[in-house]
Amino acid sequence: MIAPPAAPAPPVPWTAPTPPPKRKLTWLWILIGVLLLIAALVVVAVVLFLRTLSGPIDATNEVLAQIKAGNYADARRLSCSADRELYDEAKYTRLFTDIVSDKGAVESYDVNFSNVDGNRAEVRYDIEFSRDGHERYEAVAVREQGDWRACLFARPRG
C-alpha cells in the first residue's frame, strides 16, 4: 500500500533581512573638528601677521596725513616720543613750514614698505611735492606702550 502523501511543511514566516552593521563615523567628526581648528588657527595667524606689518605703515600714514593737511601740532602728537623730544611744537611746525615753502605743498604720499623687527620697523615712503616733485624718504616706527608710532627724524633703537 502506498503511504498517503505527507502534508506540506508549514511555510516559514517571513522575517526582514538583518540590516548591515552601522558604520561608526566618529573618525569623520574628529577629522572635521581638527580641520576646523587648524583653519581657525591659520586665520588668527594671518590676521596677527598682517596687523604686525600694517601697524608701522598705519602709524606713518597718520603722521603724513596731518602733515599734508598742515596740522603740524597733531603730526607731532602722533609721532614717536624720540621725535617729540627732539623737536618741541614750535620747531616741529617751523621744520615743516620751511619744507613746504621750499618744496611746495604735499600733494600726495605713499607709505610703501615696512620691515618689522620686534618693536622697531624700517619704513619707506614717497612724497609728491607741488614744486619739487617726487622724493623718497626712510624712517623708523617703534612700538610705544603697545601702539606703533612713526619717527620721521629720530632713529631710536627698539
mmCIF file of C-alpha atoms in Angstrom:
data_model
loop_
_atom_site.group_PDB
_atom_site.id
_atom_site.type_symbol
_atom_site.label_atom_id
_atom_site.label_comp_id
_atom_site.label_asym_id
_atom_site.label_seq_id
_atom_site.Cartn_x
_atom_site.Cartn_y
_atom_site.Cartn_z
ATOM 1 C CA MET A 1 0.000 0.000 0.000
ATOM 2 C CA ILE A 2 1.082 3.340 -0.703
ATOM 3 C CA ALA A 3 1.507 5.722 2.098
ATOM 4 C CA PRO A 4 -0.565 8.818 1.931
ATOM 5 C CA PRO A 5 1.367 11.868 0.918
ATOM 6 C CA ALA A 6 2.754 13.851 3.773
ATOM 7 C CA ALA A 7 1.284 17.187 4.473
ATOM 8 C CA PRO A 8 3.396 20.000 3.205
ATOM 9 C CA ALA A 9 5.538 21.697 5.774
ATOM 10 C CA PRO A 10 4.120 24.942 7.032
ATOM 11 C CA PRO A 11 5.641 27.994 5.346
ATOM 12 C CA VAL A 12 8.477 29.671 7.178
ATOM 13 C CA PRO A 13 7.275 33.054 8.372
ATOM 14 C CA TRP A 14 8.917 35.982 6.558
ATOM 15 C CA THR A 15 11.442 37.966 8.527
ATOM 16 C CA ALA A 16 13.145 41.178 7.457
ATOM 17 C CA PRO A 17 16.726 40.718 6.493
ATOM 18 C CA THR A 18 19.132 41.822 9.174
ATOM 19 C CA PRO A 19 20.479 45.288 8.351
ATOM 20 C CA PRO A 20 24.192 45.611 7.785
ATOM 21 C CA PRO A 21 26.019 46.851 10.847
ATOM 22 C CA LYS A 22 26.072 50.653 11.109
ATOM 23 C CA ARG A 23 29.387 52.200 10.317
ATOM 24 C CA LYS A 24 30.674 54.404 13.080
ATOM 25 C CA LEU A 25 31.500 57.892 11.776
ATOM 26 C CA THR A 26 33.231 59.106 14.900
ATOM 27 C CA TRP A 27 36.510 59.412 12.990
ATOM 28 C CA LEU A 28 34.826 61.759 10.489
ATOM 29 C CA TRP A 29 33.577 64.112 13.209
ATOM 30 C CA ILE A 30 37.013 64.158 14.803
ATOM 31 C CA LEU A 31 38.619 64.918 11.437
ATOM 32 C CA ILE A 32 36.155 67.763 10.753
ATOM 33 C CA GLY A 33 36.824 69.215 14.208
ATOM 34 C CA VAL A 34 40.602 69.074 13.712
ATOM 35 C CA LEU A 35 40.328 70.694 10.275
ATOM 36 C CA LEU A 36 38.133 73.486 11.651
ATOM 37 C CA LEU A 37 40.610 74.090 14.469
ATOM 38 C CA ILE A 38 43.514 74.266 12.002
ATOM 39 C CA ALA A 39 41.565 76.676 9.777
ATOM 40 C CA ALA A 40 40.795 78.930 12.762
ATOM 41 C CA LEU A 41 44.455 78.958 13.803
ATOM 42 C CA VAL A 42 45.546 79.862 10.271
ATOM 43 C CA VAL A 43 43.078 82.764 10.164
ATOM 44 C CA VAL A 44 44.291 84.066 13.535
ATOM 45 C CA ALA A 45 47.936 83.772 12.446
ATOM 46 C CA VAL A 46 47.284 85.647 9.185
ATOM 47 C CA VAL A 47 45.389 88.423 10.982
ATOM 48 C CA LEU A 48 48.178 88.843 13.549
ATOM 49 C CA PHE A 49 50.817 88.795 10.818
ATOM 50 C CA LEU A 50 49.020 91.447 8.758
ATOM 51 C CA ARG A 51 48.365 93.577 11.823
ATOM 52 C CA THR A 52 52.072 93.455 12.681
ATOM 53 C CA LEU A 53 53.042 94.533 9.170
ATOM 54 C CA SER A 54 50.382 97.209 8.823
ATOM 55 C CA GLY A 55 50.997 98.825 12.222
ATOM 56 C CA PRO A 56 54.112 100.806 11.215
ATOM 57 C CA ILE A 57 52.567 101.725 7.858
ATOM 58 C CA ASP A 58 49.345 102.934 9.503
ATOM 59 C CA ALA A 59 51.274 104.983 12.068
ATOM 60 C CA THR A 60 53.351 106.650 9.343
ATOM 61 C CA ASN A 61 50.235 107.296 7.258
ATOM 62 C CA GLU A 62 48.583 109.033 10.236
ATOM 63 C CA VAL A 63 51.531 111.406 10.703
ATOM 64 C CA LEU A 64 51.835 112.133 6.977
ATOM 65 C CA ALA A 65 48.092 112.812 6.690
ATOM 66 C CA GLN A 66 48.392 115.503 9.357
ATOM 67 C CA ILE A 67 51.458 116.973 7.664
ATOM 68 C CA LYS A 68 49.663 117.089 4.312
ATOM 69 C CA ALA A 69 46.715 118.838 5.989
ATOM 70 C CA GLY A 70 49.075 121.350 7.620
ATOM 71 C CA ASN A 71 48.226 120.133 11.137
ATOM 72 C CA TYR A 72 51.822 120.014 12.316
ATOM 73 C CA ALA A 73 50.970 120.007 16.041
ATOM 74 C CA ASP A 74 48.783 116.927 15.519
ATOM 75 C CA ALA A 75 51.515 115.291 13.426
ATOM 76 C CA ARG A 76 53.977 115.846 16.274
ATOM 77 C CA ARG A 77 51.455 114.467 18.807
ATOM 78 C CA LEU A 78 51.141 111.277 16.723
ATOM 79 C CA SER A 79 54.923 110.929 16.309
ATOM 80 C CA CYS A 80 57.187 108.814 18.484
ATOM 81 C CA SER A 81 58.494 110.120 21.774
ATOM 82 C CA ALA A 82 62.017 110.486 20.344
ATOM 83 C CA ASP A 83 60.727 112.924 17.684
ATOM 84 C CA ARG A 84 58.754 114.828 20.318
ATOM 85 C CA GLU A 85 61.871 115.098 22.481
ATOM 86 C CA LEU A 86 63.997 116.167 19.520
ATOM 87 C CA TYR A 87 61.624 118.941 18.373
ATOM 88 C CA ASP A 88 59.250 120.962 20.500
ATOM 89 C CA GLU A 89 55.990 122.005 18.853
ATOM 90 C CA ALA A 90 57.349 125.317 17.532
ATOM 91 C CA LYS A 91 60.461 123.705 15.976
ATOM 92 C CA TYR A 92 58.423 120.843 14.520
ATOM 93 C CA THR A 93 55.987 123.305 12.944
ATOM 94 C CA ARG A 94 58.800 125.504 11.640
ATOM 95 C CA LEU A 95 60.582 122.489 10.143
ATOM 96 C CA PHE A 96 57.572 121.515 8.039
ATOM 97 C CA THR A 97 56.682 125.098 7.224
ATOM 98 C CA ASP A 98 60.212 125.502 5.818
ATOM 99 C CA ILE A 99 59.956 122.246 3.851
ATOM 100 C CA VAL A 100 56.614 123.299 2.336
ATOM 101 C CA SER A 101 57.881 126.775 1.462
ATOM 102 C CA ASP A 102 60.975 125.223 -0.160
ATOM 103 C CA LYS A 103 59.495 122.199 -1.985
ATOM 104 C CA GLY A 104 55.845 123.140 -2.281
ATOM 105 C CA ALA A 105 52.757 121.688 -0.687
ATOM 106 C CA VAL A 106 52.448 117.962 -0.064
ATOM 107 C CA GLU A 107 50.155 116.782 -2.841
ATOM 108 C CA SER A 108 50.277 113.083 -2.020
ATOM 109 C CA TYR A 109 52.227 110.490 -0.090
ATOM 110 C CA ASP A 110 52.574 106.726 -0.205
ATOM 111 C CA VAL A 111 53.973 104.547 2.560
ATOM 112 C CA ASN A 112 55.097 101.560 0.542
ATOM 113 C CA PHE A 113 57.485 99.469 2.636
ATOM 114 C CA SER A 114 57.761 98.196 6.176
ATOM 115 C CA ASN A 115 60.306 95.786 7.619
ATOM 116 C CA VAL A 116 59.321 94.839 11.161
ATOM 117 C CA ASP A 117 61.920 93.580 13.620
ATOM 118 C CA GLY A 118 60.325 93.186 17.036
ATOM 119 C CA ASN A 119 59.250 96.596 18.340
ATOM 120 C CA ARG A 120 61.063 98.504 15.599
ATOM 121 C CA ALA A 121 60.347 98.791 11.898
ATOM 122 C CA GLU A 122 62.069 100.398 8.957
ATOM 123 C CA VAL A 123 59.530 102.328 6.877
ATOM 124 C CA ARG A 124 59.878 103.785 3.397
ATOM 125 C CA TYR A 125 57.548 106.384 1.924
ATOM 126 C CA ASP A 126 57.278 108.711 -1.051
ATOM 127 C CA ILE A 127 56.007 112.282 -1.036
ATOM 128 C CA GLU A 128 54.880 114.233 -4.084
ATOM 129 C CA PHE A 129 55.523 117.959 -3.615
ATOM 130 C CA SER A 130 53.817 120.580 -5.765
ATOM 131 C CA ARG A 131 57.119 122.169 -6.904
ATOM 132 C CA ASP A 132 59.900 119.634 -6.377
ATOM 133 C CA GLY A 133 58.005 116.535 -7.426
ATOM 134 C CA HIS A 134 58.604 113.082 -6.030
ATOM 135 C CA GLU A 135 61.005 112.311 -3.167
ATOM 136 C CA ARG A 136 61.637 109.075 -1.283
ATOM 137 C CA TYR A 137 62.261 109.007 2.465
ATOM 138 C CA GLU A 138 63.146 106.372 5.027
ATOM 139 C CA ALA A 139 62.008 106.473 8.623
ATOM 140 C CA VAL A 140 61.587 104.282 11.660
ATOM 141 C CA ALA A 141 58.453 103.249 13.500
ATOM 142 C CA VAL A 142 58.580 101.993 17.061
ATOM 143 C CA ARG A 143 56.065 100.347 19.327
ATOM 144 C CA GLU A 144 55.422 102.546 22.346
ATOM 145 C CA GLN A 145 53.025 101.355 25.034
ATOM 146 C CA GLY A 146 51.534 98.856 22.581
ATOM 147 C CA ASP A 147 50.939 101.355 19.732
ATOM 148 C CA TRP A 148 53.095 101.953 16.683
ATOM 149 C CA ARG A 149 54.483 105.483 16.348
ATOM 150 C CA ALA A 150 56.329 106.944 13.373
ATOM 151 C CA CYS A 151 59.715 108.583 13.876
ATOM 152 C CA LEU A 152 60.326 110.723 10.821
ATOM 153 C CA PHE A 153 63.507 112.280 12.240
ATOM 154 C CA ALA A 154 64.890 110.380 15.225
ATOM 155 C CA ARG A 155 66.371 106.905 14.843
ATOM 156 C CA PRO A 156 65.536 105.247 18.163
ATOM 157 C CA ARG A 157 66.585 101.700 18.929
ATOM 158 C CA GLY A 158 63.654 99.395 19.569
#
